[in-house]
Amino acid sequence: MDVATTAGFHGLTVLAGPTAVGKGTVSTYIRDNYPQVWLSVSATTRPARPGEQDGIHYFFKTADEFDQLVEDGDFLEWAVVHGKNRYGTLRSTVDAAIADGKSVLLEIDLQGARQVKAAVPDARFVFLAPPSWDEMVRRLVGRGTETPEEQQQRLETAKLELAAEKEFDHTIVNDDVQRAADELVSLMGLTPHAR
Ligand code: 5GP
């Protein structure tokens, strides 16, 4: 089954939102607590951070390997994120999971979400919003994994991304990771854990 022709199928959910809103934290929480959600593992040219494992957090690729995947049409979507590294969703793994009837979640950037919307308009598009702009800046600076120049670049991207909320079917405010993850799981038609 080709995901691009799966009209009316709602097994595919896309989670996107501004930089440093905590998409990664929400998806990590879901990976650790909701095995019933099939979380797509993206390919990226970004080097692994300490603790990240190939095939679990990302498929780490060289630029040449990524070029080949693009050329072969292996990506459902891909994008250059923060003007630097490339990230993409592998079409075959997502197609297989959907064909298996799994509840598939993509945690991707806005450019990628727009590409998926063009390919699979009936998928569910969820925008993860920060509680406030100040909170978002605090999270970005507090993470400490980027240089000041990279932080500035990410904030510029974030301003544009905040304006995209209206393109999405649902908004979840990331005021609390567990609560936001539970709301997402509910939107996906699954049962969240009792608290
Ligand atoms: P990080 O380098 O911090 O893991 O991720 C940086 C950004 O890349 C995040 O905003 C994340 O949503 C985005 N990203 C991760 N995987 C993909 C993907 O497969 N496609 C797209 N378009 N963006 C991705």
PDB file of C-alpha atoms and ligand atoms in Angstrom:
ATOM      1  CA  MET A   1       0.000   0.000   0.000  1.00  0.00           C
ATOM      2  CA  ASP A   2       1.321   3.415  -0.915  1.00  0.00           C
ATOM      3  CA  VAL A   3       0.809   6.014   1.802  1.00  0.00           C
ATOM      4  CA  ALA A   4       0.221   8.670  -0.866  1.00  0.00           C
ATOM      5  CA  THR A   5      -2.902   6.871  -2.079  1.00  0.00           C
ATOM      6  CA  THR A   6      -4.341   5.926   1.287  1.00  0.00           C
ATOM      7  CA  ALA A   7      -7.243   8.355   1.143  1.00  0.00           C
ATOM      8  CA  GLY A   8      -9.417   8.528   4.222  1.00  0.00           C
ATOM      9  CA  PHE A   9      -6.944   6.659   6.369  1.00  0.00           C
ATOM     10  CA  HIS A  10      -6.316   8.273   9.726  1.00  0.00           C
ATOM     11  CA  GLY A  11      -3.601   5.956  11.019  1.00  0.00           C
ATOM     12  CA  LEU A  12      -1.031   8.630  10.212  1.00  0.00           C
ATOM     13  CA  THR A  13      -0.497  11.524  12.614  1.00  0.00           C
ATOM     14  CA  VAL A  14       2.019  14.316  12.087  1.00  0.00           C
ATOM     15  CA  LEU A  15       3.298  16.295  15.077  1.00  0.00           C
ATOM     16  CA  ALA A  16       5.011  19.565  14.199  1.00  0.00           C
ATOM     17  CA  GLY A  17       5.592  22.909  15.860  1.00  0.00           C
ATOM     18  CA  PRO A  18       8.158  25.595  16.510  1.00  0.00           C
ATOM     19  CA  THR A  19      11.743  24.943  17.439  1.00  0.00           C
ATOM     20  CA  ALA A  20      12.351  24.118  21.106  1.00  0.00           C
ATOM     21  CA  VAL A  21       8.647  23.703  21.837  1.00  0.00           C
ATOM     22  CA  GLY A  22       9.503  20.244  23.141  1.00  0.00           C
ATOM     23  CA  LYS A  23       8.434  18.018  20.231  1.00  0.00           C
ATOM     24  CA  GLY A  24      11.407  15.781  20.910  1.00  0.00           C
ATOM     25  CA  THR A  25      10.539  15.500  24.607  1.00  0.00           C
ATOM     26  CA  VAL A  26       6.917  14.620  23.848  1.00  0.00           C
ATOM     27  CA  SER A  27       7.923  12.021  21.261  1.00  0.00           C
ATOM     28  CA  THR A  28      10.545  10.531  23.613  1.00  0.00           C
ATOM     29  CA  TYR A  29       7.865  10.274  26.284  1.00  0.00           C
ATOM     30  CA  ILE A  30       5.598   8.514  23.825  1.00  0.00           C
ATOM     31  CA  ARG A  31       8.406   6.164  22.711  1.00  0.00           C
ATOM     32  CA  ASP A  32       9.039   5.208  26.359  1.00  0.00           C
ATOM     33  CA  ASN A  33       5.427   4.999  27.555  1.00  0.00           C
ATOM     34  CA  TYR A  34       3.187   4.194  24.616  1.00  0.00           C
ATOM     35  CA  PRO A  35       4.409   1.115  22.721  1.00  0.00           C
ATOM     36  CA  GLN A  36       1.072   1.082  20.864  1.00  0.00           C
ATOM     37  CA  VAL A  37       2.269   4.187  18.961  1.00  0.00           C
ATOM     38  CA  TRP A  38       4.621   3.441  16.061  1.00  0.00           C
ATOM     39  CA  LEU A  39       7.064   6.363  16.102  1.00  0.00           C
ATOM     40  CA  SER A  40       8.833   6.867  12.790  1.00  0.00           C
ATOM     41  CA  VAL A  41      12.655   6.916  12.952  1.00  0.00           C
ATOM     42  CA  SER A  42      13.975   9.611  10.607  1.00  0.00           C
ATOM     43  CA  ALA A  43      17.150   9.616   8.566  1.00  0.00           C
ATOM     44  CA  THR A  44      19.466  12.574   9.179  1.00  0.00           C
ATOM     45  CA  THR A  45      22.860  13.933   8.181  1.00  0.00           C
ATOM     46  CA  ARG A  46      23.258  15.426  11.691  1.00  0.00           C
ATOM     47  CA  PRO A  47      25.965  13.739  13.763  1.00  0.00           C
ATOM     48  CA  ALA A  48      24.700  11.680  16.704  1.00  0.00           C
ATOM     49  CA  ARG A  49      24.574  13.432  20.077  1.00  0.00           C
ATOM     50  CA  PRO A  50      25.891  11.573  23.119  1.00  0.00           C
ATOM     51  CA  GLY A  51      23.498   8.753  24.004  1.00  0.00           C
ATOM     52  CA  GLU A  52      21.766   8.686  20.614  1.00  0.00           C
ATOM     53  CA  GLN A  53      21.680   5.303  18.903  1.00  0.00           C
ATOM     54  CA  ASP A  54      21.539   4.571  15.197  1.00  0.00           C
ATOM     55  CA  GLY A  55      18.190   3.035  14.274  1.00  0.00           C
ATOM     56  CA  ILE A  56      16.517   4.100  17.535  1.00  0.00           C
ATOM     57  CA  HIS A  57      16.707   7.890  17.619  1.00  0.00           C
ATOM     58  CA  TYR A  58      17.685   8.401  13.967  1.00  0.00           C
ATOM     59  CA  PHE A  59      19.264   6.583  11.069  1.00  0.00           C
ATOM     60  CA  PHE A  60      22.517   8.544  10.855  1.00  0.00           C
ATOM     61  CA  LYS A  61      23.590   9.050   7.232  1.00  0.00           C
ATOM     62  CA  THR A  62      26.481  10.635   5.377  1.00  0.00           C
ATOM     63  CA  ALA A  63      25.642  13.386   2.879  1.00  0.00           C
ATOM     64  CA  ASP A  64      26.277  10.922   0.043  1.00  0.00           C
ATOM     65  CA  GLU A  65      23.996   8.286   1.553  1.00  0.00           C
ATOM     66  CA  PHE A  66      21.261  10.896   2.030  1.00  0.00           C
ATOM     67  CA  ASP A  67      21.687  12.077  -1.600  1.00  0.00           C
ATOM     68  CA  GLN A  68      21.178   8.505  -2.757  1.00  0.00           C
ATOM     69  CA  LEU A  69      17.974   8.098  -0.724  1.00  0.00           C
ATOM     70  CA  VAL A  70      16.632  11.346  -2.227  1.00  0.00           C
ATOM     71  CA  GLU A  71      17.575  10.231  -5.720  1.00  0.00           C
ATOM     72  CA  ASP A  72      15.897   6.862  -5.235  1.00  0.00           C
ATOM     73  CA  GLY A  73      12.652   8.532  -4.094  1.00  0.00           C
ATOM     74  CA  ASP A  74      12.865   6.825  -0.722  1.00  0.00           C
ATOM     75  CA  PHE A  75      11.567   9.802   1.280  1.00  0.00           C
ATOM     76  CA  LEU A  76       7.924  10.573   2.025  1.00  0.00           C
ATOM     77  CA  GLU A  77       9.288  14.017   2.918  1.00  0.00           C
ATOM     78  CA  TRP A  78      12.633  15.583   3.687  1.00  0.00           C
ATOM     79  CA  ALA A  79      13.934  19.034   4.572  1.00  0.00           C
ATOM     80  CA  VAL A  80      16.973  21.054   5.538  1.00  0.00           C
ATOM     81  CA  VAL A  81      16.279  22.034   9.146  1.00  0.00           C
ATOM     82  CA  HIS A  82      17.803  25.195  10.696  1.00  0.00           C
ATOM     83  CA  GLY A  83      19.646  25.827   7.438  1.00  0.00           C
ATOM     84  CA  LYS A  84      22.050  23.044   8.232  1.00  0.00           C
ATOM     85  CA  ASN A  85      21.362  19.330   8.363  1.00  0.00           C
ATOM     86  CA  ARG A  86      18.925  17.258   6.330  1.00  0.00           C
ATOM     87  CA  TYR A  87      16.200  15.141   7.929  1.00  0.00           C
ATOM     88  CA  GLY A  88      13.737  12.844   6.187  1.00  0.00           C
ATOM     89  CA  THR A  89      11.000  10.269   6.720  1.00  0.00           C
ATOM     90  CA  LEU A  90      11.604   6.937   4.997  1.00  0.00           C
ATOM     91  CA  ARG A  91       8.578   6.074   2.908  1.00  0.00           C
ATOM     92  CA  SER A  92       8.935   2.275   3.028  1.00  0.00           C
ATOM     93  CA  THR A  93       8.924   1.943   6.814  1.00  0.00           C
ATOM     94  CA  VAL A  94       5.930   4.247   7.214  1.00  0.00           C
ATOM     95  CA  ASP A  95       4.004   2.467   4.428  1.00  0.00           C
ATOM     96  CA  ALA A  96       4.677  -0.907   6.052  1.00  0.00           C
ATOM     97  CA  ALA A  97       3.534   0.289   9.486  1.00  0.00           C
ATOM     98  CA  ILE A  98       0.337   1.774   8.043  1.00  0.00           C
ATOM     99  CA  ALA A  99      -0.317  -1.403   6.057  1.00  0.00           C
ATOM    100  CA  ASP A 100       0.032  -3.290   9.363  1.00  0.00           C
ATOM    101  CA  GLY A 101      -2.720  -1.112  10.849  1.00  0.00           C
ATOM    102  CA  LYS A 102      -0.356   0.623  13.273  1.00  0.00           C
ATOM    103  CA  SER A 103      -0.947   4.099  14.712  1.00  0.00           C
ATOM    104  CA  VAL A 104       1.933   5.945  13.091  1.00  0.00           C
ATOM    105  CA  LEU A 105       3.422   9.163  14.469  1.00  0.00           C
ATOM    106  CA  LEU A 106       5.830  11.438  12.605  1.00  0.00           C
ATOM    107  CA  GLU A 107       7.633  14.093  14.657  1.00  0.00           C
ATOM    108  CA  ILE A 108       8.969  16.406  11.965  1.00  0.00           C
ATOM    109  CA  ASP A 109       9.509  20.063  11.154  1.00  0.00           C
ATOM    110  CA  LEU A 110       6.976  22.334   9.503  1.00  0.00           C
ATOM    111  CA  GLN A 111       8.405  22.051   5.979  1.00  0.00           C
ATOM    112  CA  GLY A 112       8.117  18.283   6.253  1.00  0.00           C
ATOM    113  CA  ALA A 113       4.559  18.529   7.638  1.00  0.00           C
ATOM    114  CA  ARG A 114       3.551  20.570   4.577  1.00  0.00           C
ATOM    115  CA  GLN A 115       4.995  17.928   2.260  1.00  0.00           C
ATOM    116  CA  VAL A 116       3.078  15.180   4.071  1.00  0.00           C
ATOM    117  CA  LYS A 117      -0.085  17.283   3.857  1.00  0.00           C
ATOM    118  CA  ALA A 118       0.350  17.487   0.079  1.00  0.00           C
ATOM    119  CA  ALA A 119       0.934  13.717  -0.174  1.00  0.00           C
ATOM    120  CA  VAL A 120      -1.549  12.520   2.476  1.00  0.00           C
ATOM    121  CA  PRO A 121      -4.153  15.254   3.050  1.00  0.00           C
ATOM    122  CA  ASP A 122      -6.306  12.982   5.215  1.00  0.00           C
ATOM    123  CA  ALA A 123      -3.604  12.381   7.784  1.00  0.00           C
ATOM    124  CA  ARG A 124      -4.048  14.061  11.177  1.00  0.00           C
ATOM    125  CA  PHE A 125      -1.958  17.226  11.618  1.00  0.00           C
ATOM    126  CA  VAL A 126      -1.199  18.312  15.177  1.00  0.00           C
ATOM    127  CA  PHE A 127       0.560  21.551  16.118  1.00  0.00           C
ATOM    128  CA  LEU A 128       2.495  21.535  19.377  1.00  0.00           C
ATOM    129  CA  ALA A 129       2.435  25.092  20.765  1.00  0.00           C
ATOM    130  CA  PRO A 130       4.560  26.620  23.539  1.00  0.00           C
ATOM    131  CA  PRO A 131       2.723  27.976  26.608  1.00  0.00           C
ATOM    132  CA  SER A 132       4.249  31.390  25.697  1.00  0.00           C
ATOM    133  CA  TRP A 133       6.985  32.948  23.584  1.00  0.00           C
ATOM    134  CA  ASP A 134       9.105  33.675  26.717  1.00  0.00           C
ATOM    135  CA  GLU A 135       8.847  30.069  27.810  1.00  0.00           C
ATOM    136  CA  MET A 136       9.950  28.948  24.377  1.00  0.00           C
ATOM    137  CA  VAL A 137      13.021  31.208  24.429  1.00  0.00           C
ATOM    138  CA  ARG A 138      13.862  29.960  27.922  1.00  0.00           C
ATOM    139  CA  ARG A 139      13.679  26.344  26.756  1.00  0.00           C
ATOM    140  CA  LEU A 140      15.801  27.013  23.695  1.00  0.00           C
ATOM    141  CA  VAL A 141      18.538  28.833  25.597  1.00  0.00           C
ATOM    142  CA  GLY A 142      18.308  26.431  28.533  1.00  0.00           C
ATOM    143  CA  ARG A 143      18.971  23.395  26.392  1.00  0.00           C
ATOM    144  CA  GLY A 144      22.592  24.490  25.927  1.00  0.00           C
ATOM    145  CA  THR A 145      23.324  22.175  23.027  1.00  0.00           C
ATOM    146  CA  GLU A 146      23.578  24.937  20.405  1.00  0.00           C
ATOM    147  CA  THR A 147      25.968  27.863  19.893  1.00  0.00           C
ATOM    148  CA  PRO A 148      24.544  31.430  20.247  1.00  0.00           C
ATOM    149  CA  GLU A 149      24.471  31.721  16.440  1.00  0.00           C
ATOM    150  CA  GLU A 150      22.526  28.459  16.173  1.00  0.00           C
ATOM    151  CA  GLN A 151      20.131  29.629  18.910  1.00  0.00           C
ATOM    152  CA  GLN A 152      19.474  32.868  16.996  1.00  0.00           C
ATOM    153  CA  GLN A 153      18.855  30.915  13.802  1.00  0.00           C
ATOM    154  CA  ARG A 154      16.412  28.633  15.629  1.00  0.00           C
ATOM    155  CA  LEU A 155      14.497  31.606  17.101  1.00  0.00           C
ATOM    156  CA  GLU A 156      14.109  33.149  13.644  1.00  0.00           C
ATOM    157  CA  THR A 157      12.762  29.838  12.355  1.00  0.00           C
ATOM    158  CA  ALA A 158      10.453  29.581  15.391  1.00  0.00           C
ATOM    159  CA  LYS A 159       8.788  32.958  14.683  1.00  0.00           C
ATOM    160  CA  LEU A 160       7.818  31.791  11.201  1.00  0.00           C
ATOM    161  CA  GLU A 161       6.727  28.413  12.518  1.00  0.00           C
ATOM    162  CA  LEU A 162       4.398  29.905  15.188  1.00  0.00           C
ATOM    163  CA  ALA A 163       2.405  31.569  12.408  1.00  0.00           C
ATOM    164  CA  ALA A 164       1.698  28.148  10.865  1.00  0.00           C
ATOM    165  CA  GLU A 165      -0.663  26.969  13.611  1.00  0.00           C
ATOM    166  CA  LYS A 166      -3.737  27.708  11.472  1.00  0.00           C
ATOM    167  CA  GLU A 167      -2.634  25.131   8.892  1.00  0.00           C
ATOM    168  CA  PHE A 168      -3.138  22.327  11.433  1.00  0.00           C
ATOM    169  CA  ASP A 169      -6.204  20.315  12.483  1.00  0.00           C
ATOM    170  CA  HIS A 170      -5.454  20.483  16.213  1.00  0.00           C
ATOM    171  CA  THR A 171      -3.258  22.428  18.628  1.00  0.00           C
ATOM    172  CA  ILE A 172      -1.806  20.946  21.796  1.00  0.00           C
ATOM    173  CA  VAL A 173      -0.176  23.337  24.293  1.00  0.00           C
ATOM    174  CA  ASN A 174       2.977  21.800  25.721  1.00  0.00           C
ATOM    175  CA  ASP A 175       2.519  23.024  29.281  1.00  0.00           C
ATOM    176  CA  ASP A 176       3.379  19.609  30.691  1.00  0.00           C
ATOM    177  CA  VAL A 177       5.019  16.766  28.766  1.00  0.00           C
ATOM    178  CA  GLN A 178       2.893  13.921  30.148  1.00  0.00           C
ATOM    179  CA  ARG A 179      -0.343  15.850  29.716  1.00  0.00           C
ATOM    180  CA  ALA A 180       0.548  16.895  26.164  1.00  0.00           C
ATOM    181  CA  ALA A 181       1.552  13.314  25.275  1.00  0.00           C
ATOM    182  CA  ASP A 182      -1.710  11.971  26.721  1.00  0.00           C
ATOM    183  CA  GLU A 183      -3.705  14.512  24.703  1.00  0.00           C
ATOM    184  CA  LEU A 184      -1.862  13.489  21.541  1.00  0.00           C
ATOM    185  CA  VAL A 185      -2.482   9.798  22.194  1.00  0.00           C
ATOM    186  CA  SER A 186      -6.195  10.559  22.723  1.00  0.00           C
ATOM    187  CA  LEU A 187      -6.327  12.482  19.435  1.00  0.00           C
ATOM    188  CA  MET A 188      -4.808   9.420  17.765  1.00  0.00           C
ATOM    189  CA  GLY A 189      -7.782   7.414  19.009  1.00  0.00           C
ATOM    190  CA  LEU A 190      -5.778   5.490  21.603  1.00  0.00           C
ATOM    191  CA  THR A 191      -6.381   5.307  25.324  1.00  0.00           C
ATOM    192  CA  PRO A 192      -4.082   7.438  27.463  1.00  0.00           C
ATOM    193  CA  HIS A 193      -2.832   6.130  30.797  1.00  0.00           C
ATOM    194  CA  ALA A 194      -4.947   6.922  33.816  1.00  0.00           C
ATOM    195  CA  ARG A 195      -3.306   9.516  36.086  1.00  0.00           C
TER     196      ARG A 195
HETATM  197  P1  5GP B   1      17.169  17.473  16.374  1.00  0.00           P
HETATM  198  O1  5GP B   1      18.418  17.722  15.563  1.00  0.00           O
HETATM  199  O2  5GP B   1      17.101  18.397  17.567  1.00  0.00           O
HETATM  200  O3  5GP B   1      16.992  16.029  16.748  1.00  0.00           O
HETATM  201  O4  5GP B   1      15.911  17.818  15.457  1.00  0.00           O
HETATM  202  C1  5GP B   1      15.846  19.063  14.838  1.00  0.00           C
HETATM  203  C2  5GP B   1      14.526  19.208  14.116  1.00  0.00           C
HETATM  204  O5  5GP B   1      14.414  18.255  13.036  1.00  0.00           O
HETATM  205  C3  5GP B   1      13.270  19.012  14.950  1.00  0.00           C
HETATM  206  O6  5GP B   1      12.471  20.188  14.759  1.00  0.00           O
HETATM  207  C4  5GP B   1      12.597  17.823  14.352  1.00  0.00           C
HETATM  208  O7  5GP B   1      11.182  17.961  14.368  1.00  0.00           O
HETATM  209  C5  5GP B   1      13.090  17.842  12.911  1.00  0.00           C
HETATM  210  N1  5GP B   1      13.024  16.525  12.273  1.00  0.00           N
HETATM  211  C6  5GP B   1      13.373  15.322  12.798  1.00  0.00           C
HETATM  212  N2  5GP B   1      13.170  14.335  11.933  1.00  0.00           N
HETATM  213  C7  5GP B   1      12.648  14.910  10.814  1.00  0.00           C
HETATM  214  C8  5GP B   1      12.204  14.392   9.555  1.00  0.00           C
HETATM  215  O8  5GP B   1      12.229  13.202   9.270  1.00  0.00           O
HETATM  216  N3  5GP B   1      11.738  15.301   8.650  1.00  0.00           N
HETATM  217  C9  5GP B   1      11.675  16.628   8.907  1.00  0.00           C
HETATM  218  N4  5GP B   1      11.184  17.424   7.953  1.00  0.00           N
HETATM  219  N5  5GP B   1      12.082  17.140  10.083  1.00  0.00           N
HETATM  220  C10 5GP B   1      12.559  16.309  11.030  1.00  0.00           C
END
